[in-house]
């Protein structure tokens, strides 16, 4: 983890204008929501080669090409940029250590083409999954590959200082386990009341020249735009807590906070899942990550996806959210009785409602509970969707149901993408449109 250095945060141009078809073309800075590229708190990487949208286009193609790489000519054809612009961008990426030669490929005429590849170890991100009863932290390289991981028991109800302190400690442990990095010693801390609007604890900054930032995913509801928690289901004492601000001050790197289901959905979208889909996550709770047209849908107040708290049984059993007859309460009650078939049927009815409302391409199932016994859930949900499609006479047939990849680390790996995806112009999953000159 020692390749990319730099400080400062100015945006810049370069790489030339692009016109035509392909992945997309455009000139201008990549802005917003970012992964420590010229923004954020304290440390974090300012990757000078990523100053504009065109560089993000090229980097994304290098990422998807994998270790086999891609030639400059192919990059020009697929981005719509001129060969000269691609040469300038790739030269800068190589200078910054983000791209390297991957060999040569035969051409139809003239000398063999040089093939370029992404250098995954040139950048890293931490992904944190704060579940209701455990903490999982991963360290991922630029291509999303997890290179270090740690999972420890932790109650979300243990209090702010305990939870924040555990996150800081395990993040440091994961980084130190990956390889030796310069990490400053942790000073003693002062407890942070859960209602405190600003961090009181002393900072314990982490330092690595390739660390882009930390993505944190946990149950909602929460305010993704400001990194502030609302009344987290089952833990209302977190209401109003500025988690992003507190962790950024403690760690000294940019922090992005999002719902666990959104993080999982982002990981799937960046990883190649196409179209519109719902990622239903059943673990200690139930939620949905929604991807519409390739973009994570968070809603006007970043509260979309509270799938588990749709009421499907009036005057049903009480739910921890305060309502009665929620899908989550019914599913978890069935699981508690050992009736997996009933849990799958309830989940299927709710999934069919969602599929009918949004007309999505696929339903993906994930989370600890499903991962422990996936077949009855996949089969049970698919059966409900198939029955609904038959009743409606759908000419397309039922919406397909699949097990989401990633297993137990899917949310944590998706949380790392909160910091990694903007590097490739994919802050919300789909490649961002061109932003124009600046």
Short mmCIF file of C-alpha atoms in Angstrom, two decimals:
data_model
loop_
_atom_site.label_atom_id
_atom_site.label_comp_id
_atom_site.label_asym_id
_atom_site.label_seq_id
_atom_site.Cartn_x
_atom_site.Cartn_y
_atom_site.Cartn_z
CA UNK A 1 0.00 0.00 0.00
CA UNK A 2 2.63 2.47 -1.01
CA UNK A 3 2.02 3.70 -4.53
CA UNK A 4 -0.08 6.83 -4.75
CA UNK A 5 0.79 10.05 -2.98
CA UNK A 6 -0.32 13.63 -3.27
CA UNK A 7 -2.17 16.32 -1.43
CA UNK A 8 -4.51 19.12 -2.22
CA UNK A 9 -7.87 19.02 -3.83
CA UNK A 10 -8.16 21.11 -6.98
CA UNK A 11 -10.11 19.79 -9.90
CA UNK A 12 -8.58 19.87 -13.29
CA UNK A 13 -9.02 19.20 -16.92
CA UNK A 14 -6.96 17.19 -19.31
CA UNK A 15 -7.37 14.18 -21.44
CA UNK A 16 -9.10 15.95 -24.30
CA UNK A 17 -12.70 16.12 -25.40
CA UNK A 18 -14.55 13.03 -26.39
CA UNK A 19 -17.32 12.62 -28.89
CA UNK A 20 -19.08 9.59 -30.21
CA UNK A 21 -20.52 6.43 -28.77
CA UNK A 22 -19.36 3.64 -26.52
CA UNK A 23 -19.09 3.74 -22.75
CA UNK A 24 -19.52 7.50 -22.78
CA UNK A 25 -17.45 10.55 -23.35
CA UNK A 26 -17.02 13.90 -21.73
CA UNK A 27 -14.71 16.32 -20.07
CA UNK A 28 -14.90 17.70 -16.59
CA UNK A 29 -14.23 16.97 -12.93
CA UNK A 30 -15.70 14.09 -11.02
CA UNK A 31 -17.42 15.67 -8.07
CA UNK A 32 -19.67 14.87 -5.14
CA UNK A 33 -20.11 12.11 -2.60
CA UNK A 34 -16.57 11.14 -2.94
CA UNK A 35 -13.85 8.85 -1.97
CA UNK A 36 -11.27 11.27 -0.76
CA UNK A 37 -10.26 12.54 -4.17
CA UNK A 38 -9.65 16.16 -3.39
CA UNK A 39 -12.38 16.13 -0.72
CA UNK A 40 -12.98 14.81 2.74
CA UNK A 41 -11.40 15.16 6.13
CA UNK A 42 -7.75 14.83 7.02
CA UNK A 43 -5.84 12.08 5.26
CA UNK A 44 -7.03 10.24 2.21
CA UNK A 45 -5.67 10.01 -1.28
CA UNK A 46 -5.71 12.84 -3.76
CA UNK A 47 -5.21 10.86 -6.97
CA UNK A 48 -4.08 13.50 -9.42
CA UNK A 49 -4.77 11.21 -12.37
CA UNK A 50 -8.49 11.11 -11.51
CA UNK A 51 -9.25 14.78 -11.97
CA UNK A 52 -11.81 14.43 -14.70
CA UNK A 53 -14.58 12.29 -16.01
CA UNK A 54 -12.57 11.02 -18.97
CA UNK A 55 -9.98 9.50 -16.66
CA UNK A 56 -12.80 7.77 -14.76
CA UNK A 57 -14.09 6.33 -18.04
CA UNK A 58 -10.69 4.90 -18.85
CA UNK A 59 -10.12 3.59 -15.34
CA UNK A 60 -13.48 1.85 -15.33
CA UNK A 61 -12.64 0.03 -18.56
CA UNK A 62 -9.27 -0.98 -17.12
CA UNK A 63 -11.10 -2.30 -14.05
CA UNK A 64 -13.63 -4.35 -16.01
CA UNK A 65 -10.94 -5.69 -18.37
CA UNK A 66 -9.27 -7.43 -15.43
CA UNK A 67 -5.68 -8.71 -15.43
CA UNK A 68 -5.76 -9.42 -19.18
CA UNK A 69 -5.96 -5.68 -19.81
CA UNK A 70 -7.12 -3.58 -22.74
CA UNK A 71 -5.31 -1.70 -25.51
CA UNK A 72 -5.32 2.07 -26.03
CA UNK A 73 -7.11 1.60 -29.33
CA UNK A 74 -9.91 -0.33 -27.62
CA UNK A 75 -10.09 2.35 -24.94
CA UNK A 76 -10.51 5.03 -27.60
CA UNK A 77 -13.18 3.02 -29.43
CA UNK A 78 -15.21 2.30 -26.29
CA UNK A 79 -15.02 5.78 -24.74
CA UNK A 80 -15.35 7.84 -27.91
CA UNK A 81 -12.21 9.75 -26.93
CA UNK A 82 -9.49 10.48 -29.45
CA UNK A 83 -6.40 8.23 -29.42
CA UNK A 84 -4.35 11.29 -28.42
CA UNK A 85 -6.61 11.95 -25.43
CA UNK A 86 -6.42 8.30 -24.36
CA UNK A 87 -2.62 8.37 -24.63
CA UNK A 88 -2.46 11.43 -22.36
CA UNK A 89 -4.80 9.91 -19.80
CA UNK A 90 -3.08 6.52 -19.72
CA UNK A 91 0.34 8.16 -19.47
CA UNK A 92 -0.85 10.05 -16.42
CA UNK A 93 -2.43 6.94 -14.92
CA UNK A 94 0.83 5.05 -15.36
CA UNK A 95 2.80 7.91 -13.83
CA UNK A 96 0.53 7.84 -10.79
CA UNK A 97 0.91 4.06 -10.48
CA UNK A 98 -2.73 3.33 -11.29
CA UNK A 99 -2.10 1.56 -14.60
CA UNK A 100 0.66 -0.69 -15.90
CA UNK A 101 1.53 -2.69 -19.02
CA UNK A 102 -0.01 -6.15 -19.17
CA UNK A 103 1.86 -7.35 -22.26
CA UNK A 104 1.23 -7.07 -25.97
CA UNK A 105 -1.52 -8.20 -28.32
CA UNK A 106 -1.27 -8.96 -32.01
CA UNK A 107 -2.70 -6.31 -34.32
CA UNK A 108 -4.07 -6.53 -37.86
CA UNK A 109 -1.15 -4.52 -39.11
CA UNK A 110 2.00 -2.92 -37.76
CA UNK A 111 3.57 -3.60 -34.41
CA UNK A 112 1.73 -5.43 -31.61
CA UNK A 113 -0.51 -3.31 -29.41
CA UNK A 114 0.52 -2.61 -25.83
CA UNK A 115 -2.12 -3.79 -23.37
CA UNK A 116 -2.73 -1.87 -20.14
CA UNK A 117 -4.27 -3.05 -16.88
CA UNK A 118 -5.41 -1.53 -13.62
CA UNK A 119 -2.99 -1.74 -10.68
CA UNK A 120 -5.42 -2.85 -7.95
CA UNK A 121 -3.02 -2.27 -5.05
CA UNK A 122 -2.63 1.41 -5.98
CA UNK A 123 -5.71 2.25 -3.92
CA UNK A 124 -7.66 0.76 -1.03
CA UNK A 125 -10.85 1.32 0.89
CA UNK A 126 -12.21 0.08 4.19
CA UNK A 127 -15.72 -1.36 4.30
CA UNK A 128 -17.51 -1.54 7.64
CA UNK A 129 -20.72 -3.51 8.23
CA UNK A 130 -22.30 -2.58 11.55
CA UNK A 131 -24.99 -5.18 12.08
CA UNK A 132 -27.21 -5.33 15.14
CA UNK A 133 -25.04 -7.96 16.80
CA UNK A 134 -21.68 -8.01 15.01
CA UNK A 135 -19.08 -5.85 13.31
CA UNK A 136 -17.39 -6.91 10.08
CA UNK A 137 -14.54 -4.88 8.54
CA UNK A 138 -12.85 -5.55 5.20
CA UNK A 139 -9.99 -3.93 3.32
CA UNK A 140 -10.52 -3.93 -0.46
CA UNK A 141 -8.26 -3.00 -3.35
CA UNK A 142 -9.28 -0.79 -6.27
CA UNK A 143 -10.83 -3.72 -8.14
CA UNK A 144 -12.97 -4.58 -5.10
CA UNK A 145 -11.00 -7.68 -4.11
CA UNK A 146 -11.00 -8.14 -0.33
CA UNK A 147 -7.46 -8.55 0.98
CA UNK A 148 -8.13 -8.48 4.73
CA UNK A 149 -11.16 -9.11 6.92
CA UNK A 150 -12.18 -9.23 10.56
CA UNK A 151 -15.52 -10.03 12.20
CA UNK A 152 -16.24 -9.57 15.92
CA UNK A 153 -19.38 -9.68 18.08
CA UNK A 154 -20.73 -6.22 18.89
CA UNK A 155 -24.16 -5.03 19.97
CA UNK A 156 -25.44 -1.92 18.25
CA UNK A 157 -27.10 -1.12 21.57
CA UNK A 158 -23.80 -1.01 23.49
CA UNK A 159 -23.60 2.79 23.31
CA UNK A 160 -21.91 5.27 21.02
CA UNK A 161 -18.42 5.22 22.52
CA UNK A 162 -18.29 1.43 22.65
CA UNK A 163 -19.49 1.06 19.06
CA UNK A 164 -17.36 3.87 17.60
CA UNK A 165 -14.33 2.70 19.59
CA UNK A 166 -14.76 -0.85 18.30
CA UNK A 167 -15.00 0.38 14.70
CA UNK A 168 -11.80 2.42 15.06
CA UNK A 169 -9.95 -0.45 16.72
CA UNK A 170 -10.97 -3.12 14.21
CA UNK A 171 -10.28 -0.82 11.23
CA UNK A 172 -6.73 -0.36 12.51
CA UNK A 173 -6.33 -4.09 13.12
CA UNK A 174 -7.46 -4.91 9.58
CA UNK A 175 -5.03 -2.43 8.06
CA UNK A 176 -2.17 -3.67 10.19
CA UNK A 177 -2.97 -7.28 9.28
CA UNK A 178 -2.88 -6.51 5.55
CA UNK A 179 0.69 -5.30 5.65
CA UNK A 180 2.78 -2.91 7.76
CA UNK A 181 1.49 0.64 7.46
CA UNK A 182 2.21 3.76 9.48
CA UNK A 183 -0.55 3.97 12.06
CA UNK A 184 -0.30 6.51 14.84
CA UNK A 185 -0.72 5.25 18.41
CA UNK A 186 -4.23 5.45 19.81
CA UNK A 187 -4.53 8.05 22.60
CA UNK A 188 -6.97 7.62 25.50
CA UNK A 189 -10.52 8.68 24.71
CA UNK A 190 -13.36 10.44 26.49
CA UNK A 191 -16.77 8.74 26.29
CA UNK A 192 -19.12 10.17 23.70
CA UNK A 193 -22.76 10.50 24.82
CA UNK A 194 -25.08 9.00 22.25
CA UNK A 195 -26.90 12.33 21.86
CA UNK A 196 -23.72 14.38 21.37
CA UNK A 197 -23.94 16.48 18.18
CA UNK A 198 -20.16 16.65 17.80
CA UNK A 199 -17.33 14.21 18.48
CA UNK A 200 -15.71 14.51 21.89
CA UNK A 201 -13.23 11.65 21.67
CA UNK A 202 -9.64 12.36 20.71
CA UNK A 203 -8.73 11.44 17.12
CA UNK A 204 -6.86 8.23 16.42
CA UNK A 205 -5.96 8.87 12.76
CA UNK A 206 -4.95 6.07 10.45
CA UNK A 207 -2.32 6.79 7.85
CA UNK A 208 -1.80 5.09 4.52
CA UNK A 209 -0.91 6.78 1.23
CA UNK A 210 -3.32 4.57 -0.71
CA UNK A 211 -6.37 4.67 1.57
CA UNK A 212 -9.28 6.40 -0.18
CA UNK A 213 -11.67 6.32 2.72
CA UNK A 214 -14.02 4.31 4.89
CA UNK A 215 -17.54 3.24 3.94
CA UNK A 216 -19.88 2.33 6.78
CA UNK A 217 -23.10 0.36 6.26
CA UNK A 218 -25.69 -0.33 8.94
CA UNK A 219 -29.45 -0.78 9.35
CA UNK A 220 -31.64 2.22 8.63
CA UNK A 221 -33.34 4.51 8.61
CA UNK A 222 -30.58 7.08 8.23
CA UNK A 223 -29.60 10.19 6.29
CA UNK A 224 -27.03 9.09 3.71
CA UNK A 225 -26.39 12.62 2.45
CA UNK A 226 -25.31 13.92 5.86
CA UNK A 227 -24.17 10.70 7.53
CA UNK A 228 -26.63 11.11 10.41
CA UNK A 229 -28.57 8.20 11.90
CA UNK A 230 -32.33 8.28 12.49
CA UNK A 231 -34.28 5.91 14.72
CA UNK A 232 -32.41 2.74 13.74
CA UNK A 233 -34.95 -0.08 13.97
CA UNK A 234 -34.62 -1.61 17.41
CA UNK A 235 -32.15 1.04 18.57
CA UNK A 236 -33.98 4.41 18.66
CA UNK A 237 -31.31 5.89 20.95
CA UNK A 238 -29.14 6.48 17.85
CA UNK A 239 -31.59 9.06 16.50
CA UNK A 240 -29.67 12.17 15.39
CA UNK A 241 -26.21 10.75 15.97
CA UNK A 242 -23.67 12.19 13.43
CA UNK A 243 -21.83 8.93 12.74
CA UNK A 244 -19.98 10.19 9.67
CA UNK A 245 -18.68 13.25 11.49
CA UNK A 246 -17.59 11.30 14.55
CA UNK A 247 -15.79 8.55 12.62
CA UNK A 248 -14.12 11.00 10.22
CA UNK A 249 -12.74 12.92 13.20
CA UNK A 250 -11.54 9.74 14.91
CA UNK A 251 -10.01 8.11 11.83
CA UNK A 252 -8.79 11.20 9.99
CA UNK A 253 -10.03 9.94 6.60
CA UNK A 254 -13.18 10.55 4.54
CA UNK A 255 -16.16 8.51 5.73
CA UNK A 256 -19.39 7.69 3.87
CA UNK A 257 -22.40 6.24 5.71
CA UNK A 258 -25.21 4.32 4.02
CA UNK A 259 -27.80 1.66 4.73
CA UNK A 260 -26.60 -1.94 4.67
CA UNK A 261 -28.98 -2.88 1.87
CA UNK A 262 -27.85 0.04 -0.31
CA UNK A 263 -24.21 -0.94 0.17
CA UNK A 264 -24.96 -4.53 -0.86
CA UNK A 265 -26.88 -3.30 -3.91
CA UNK A 266 -24.05 -0.92 -4.90
CA UNK A 267 -21.57 -3.79 -4.69
CA UNK A 268 -23.74 -5.84 -7.04
CA UNK A 269 -24.21 -2.99 -9.53
CA UNK A 270 -20.50 -2.16 -9.66
CA UNK A 271 -19.73 -5.88 -9.85
CA UNK A 272 -21.69 -6.27 -13.09
CA UNK A 273 -25.32 -6.95 -12.15
CA UNK A 274 -27.34 -5.30 -14.93
CA UNK A 275 -30.67 -3.54 -15.21
CA UNK A 276 -33.16 -2.98 -12.40
CA UNK A 277 -33.23 -5.32 -9.43
CA UNK A 278 -34.00 -5.60 -5.73
CA UNK A 279 -31.50 -7.07 -3.30
CA UNK A 280 -33.52 -8.43 -0.36
CA UNK A 281 -31.36 -8.76 2.75
CA UNK A 282 -32.60 -11.00 5.55
CA UNK A 283 -30.41 -11.25 8.63
CA UNK A 284 -31.14 -9.75 12.02
CA UNK A 285 -33.66 -7.60 10.13
CA UNK A 286 -35.10 -7.33 6.63
CA UNK A 287 -34.52 -4.61 4.05
CA UNK A 288 -34.14 -4.02 0.33
CA UNK A 289 -31.48 -2.37 -1.77
CA UNK A 290 -33.05 -1.03 -4.96
CA UNK A 291 -31.20 -0.54 -8.23
CA UNK A 292 -33.29 1.14 -10.92
CA UNK A 293 -31.78 1.41 -14.39
CA UNK A 294 -28.35 0.54 -13.01
CA UNK A 295 -28.45 3.24 -10.30
CA UNK A 296 -28.91 2.72 -6.56
CA UNK A 297 -32.24 4.31 -5.63
CA UNK A 298 -32.10 5.97 -2.22
CA UNK A 299 -35.17 8.18 -2.51
CA UNK A 300 -35.76 11.88 -1.94
CA UNK A 301 -34.71 11.63 1.73
CA UNK A 302 -32.35 8.65 1.27
CA UNK A 303 -34.93 6.48 3.04
CA UNK A 304 -35.95 4.14 0.21
CA UNK A 305 -35.74 0.39 0.76
CA UNK A 306 -37.50 0.04 4.15
CA UNK A 307 -38.94 -3.11 2.61
CA UNK A 308 -39.23 -5.03 5.88
CA UNK A 309 -41.68 -2.56 7.36
CA UNK A 310 -44.48 -2.83 4.84
CA UNK A 311 -47.55 -4.07 6.69
CA UNK A 312 -49.05 -7.18 5.09
CA UNK A 313 -51.12 -8.43 8.06
CA UNK A 314 -53.35 -5.86 9.74
CA UNK A 315 -53.26 -6.23 13.55
CA UNK A 316 -50.49 -8.80 13.14
CA UNK A 317 -47.63 -9.39 15.58
CA UNK A 318 -45.82 -6.27 16.85
CA UNK A 319 -42.64 -5.18 15.09
CA UNK A 320 -39.65 -3.41 16.62
CA UNK A 321 -40.43 -0.41 14.39
CA UNK A 322 -43.69 0.18 16.30
CA UNK A 323 -46.09 -1.13 13.65
CA UNK A 324 -47.88 -4.47 13.60
CA UNK A 325 -47.85 -7.14 10.92
CA UNK A 326 -44.67 -6.03 9.17
CA UNK A 327 -42.97 -8.41 6.76
CA UNK A 328 -39.87 -8.38 8.96
CA UNK A 329 -41.80 -9.35 12.08
CA UNK A 330 -43.64 -12.16 10.29
CA UNK A 331 -40.45 -13.50 8.67
CA UNK A 332 -38.41 -13.44 11.85
CA UNK A 333 -41.25 -15.02 13.84
CA UNK A 334 -41.46 -17.90 11.35
CA UNK A 335 -37.69 -18.38 11.47
CA UNK A 336 -37.83 -18.35 15.26
CA UNK A 337 -40.35 -21.24 15.09
CA UNK A 338 -38.11 -23.10 12.68
CA UNK A 339 -40.64 -22.72 9.87
CA UNK A 340 -38.35 -21.70 7.00
CA UNK A 341 -41.01 -22.53 4.38
CA UNK A 342 -43.42 -20.02 5.95
CA UNK A 343 -40.68 -17.39 6.20
CA UNK A 344 -39.91 -17.87 2.50
CA UNK A 345 -43.61 -17.65 1.61
CA UNK A 346 -44.01 -14.36 3.50
CA UNK A 347 -40.84 -13.00 1.94
CA UNK A 348 -42.12 -14.11 -1.47
CA UNK A 349 -45.45 -12.28 -1.06
CA UNK A 350 -43.63 -9.07 -0.17
CA UNK A 351 -41.16 -9.56 -3.03
CA UNK A 352 -44.06 -10.08 -5.45
CA UNK A 353 -45.60 -6.79 -4.28
CA UNK A 354 -42.29 -5.04 -4.89
CA UNK A 355 -41.78 -6.65 -8.30
CA UNK A 356 -45.30 -5.63 -9.33
CA UNK A 357 -44.78 -2.08 -8.13
CA UNK A 358 -41.39 -1.47 -9.77
CA UNK A 359 -41.39 -3.95 -12.69
CA UNK A 360 -37.83 -5.02 -11.92
CA UNK A 361 -35.67 -7.50 -13.84
CA UNK A 362 -34.62 -9.71 -10.94
CA UNK A 363 -34.87 -10.37 -7.21
CA UNK A 364 -31.62 -11.26 -5.44
CA UNK A 365 -31.64 -12.76 -1.96
CA UNK A 366 -28.88 -12.21 0.59
CA UNK A 367 -28.13 -11.81 4.27
CA UNK A 368 -26.97 -14.17 7.00
CA UNK A 369 -30.28 -15.97 7.46
CA UNK A 370 -30.64 -16.76 3.77
CA UNK A 371 -26.95 -17.60 3.34
CA UNK A 372 -27.26 -20.22 6.08
CA UNK A 373 -29.94 -22.14 4.14
CA UNK A 374 -30.42 -20.55 0.70
CA UNK A 375 -32.29 -23.22 -1.25
CA UNK A 376 -35.67 -23.08 0.55
CA UNK A 377 -35.67 -19.29 0.39
CA UNK A 378 -34.79 -19.09 -3.31
CA UNK A 379 -37.30 -21.82 -4.18
CA UNK A 380 -40.02 -20.45 -1.89
CA UNK A 381 -39.77 -16.85 -3.10
CA UNK A 382 -39.58 -17.99 -6.73
CA UNK A 383 -42.73 -20.11 -6.28
CA UNK A 384 -44.74 -17.14 -5.03
CA UNK A 385 -43.52 -14.94 -7.89
CA UNK A 386 -44.32 -17.68 -10.42
CA UNK A 387 -47.84 -18.09 -9.03
CA UNK A 388 -48.39 -14.34 -9.18
CA UNK A 389 -47.16 -14.23 -12.80
CA UNK A 390 -49.54 -17.06 -13.77
CA UNK A 391 -52.53 -15.33 -12.20
CA UNK A 392 -51.68 -12.09 -13.98
CA UNK A 393 -51.03 -13.87 -17.30
CA UNK A 394 -47.63 -12.24 -17.62
CA UNK A 395 -46.26 -12.97 -21.13
CA UNK A 396 -42.71 -12.52 -19.84
CA UNK A 397 -43.08 -15.08 -17.09
CA UNK A 398 -42.03 -14.66 -13.48
CA UNK A 399 -39.32 -12.30 -12.32
CA UNK A 400 -36.23 -14.49 -11.76
CA UNK A 401 -35.02 -15.07 -8.21
CA UNK A 402 -31.34 -15.74 -7.48
CA UNK A 403 -29.00 -15.97 -4.53
CA UNK A 404 -26.93 -12.78 -4.29
CA UNK A 405 -23.17 -13.38 -4.51
CA UNK A 406 -20.78 -12.30 -1.80
CA UNK A 407 -22.00 -14.33 1.14
CA UNK A 408 -21.49 -12.96 4.64
CA UNK A 409 -19.14 -10.21 3.49
CA UNK A 410 -21.44 -8.78 0.80
CA UNK A 411 -22.48 -5.72 2.83
CA UNK A 412 -18.96 -4.93 4.05
CA UNK A 413 -17.55 -5.31 0.53
CA UNK A 414 -20.34 -3.08 -0.76
CA UNK A 415 -19.50 -0.55 1.94
CA UNK A 416 -15.93 -0.41 0.60
CA UNK A 417 -17.46 0.41 -2.81
CA UNK A 418 -18.91 3.57 -1.30
CA UNK A 419 -15.33 4.88 -1.43
CA UNK A 420 -14.07 2.92 -4.45
CA UNK A 421 -16.92 3.33 -6.95
CA UNK A 422 -16.58 7.15 -7.35
CA UNK A 423 -13.01 6.62 -8.57
CA UNK A 424 -14.52 4.92 -11.62
CA UNK A 425 -17.38 7.38 -12.05
CA UNK A 426 -19.83 4.92 -10.45
CA UNK A 427 -20.82 6.61 -7.21
CA UNK A 428 -24.37 5.19 -7.49
CA UNK A 429 -23.55 2.09 -9.53
CA UNK A 430 -24.06 3.22 -13.12
CA UNK A 431 -21.33 5.17 -14.89
CA UNK A 432 -21.99 8.86 -14.21
CA UNK A 433 -22.96 11.01 -17.22
CA UNK A 434 -20.54 13.57 -18.52
CA UNK A 435 -20.46 16.76 -16.51
CA UNK A 436 -19.22 19.22 -19.14
CA UNK A 437 -16.22 21.48 -19.14
CA UNK A 438 -15.12 23.39 -16.09
#
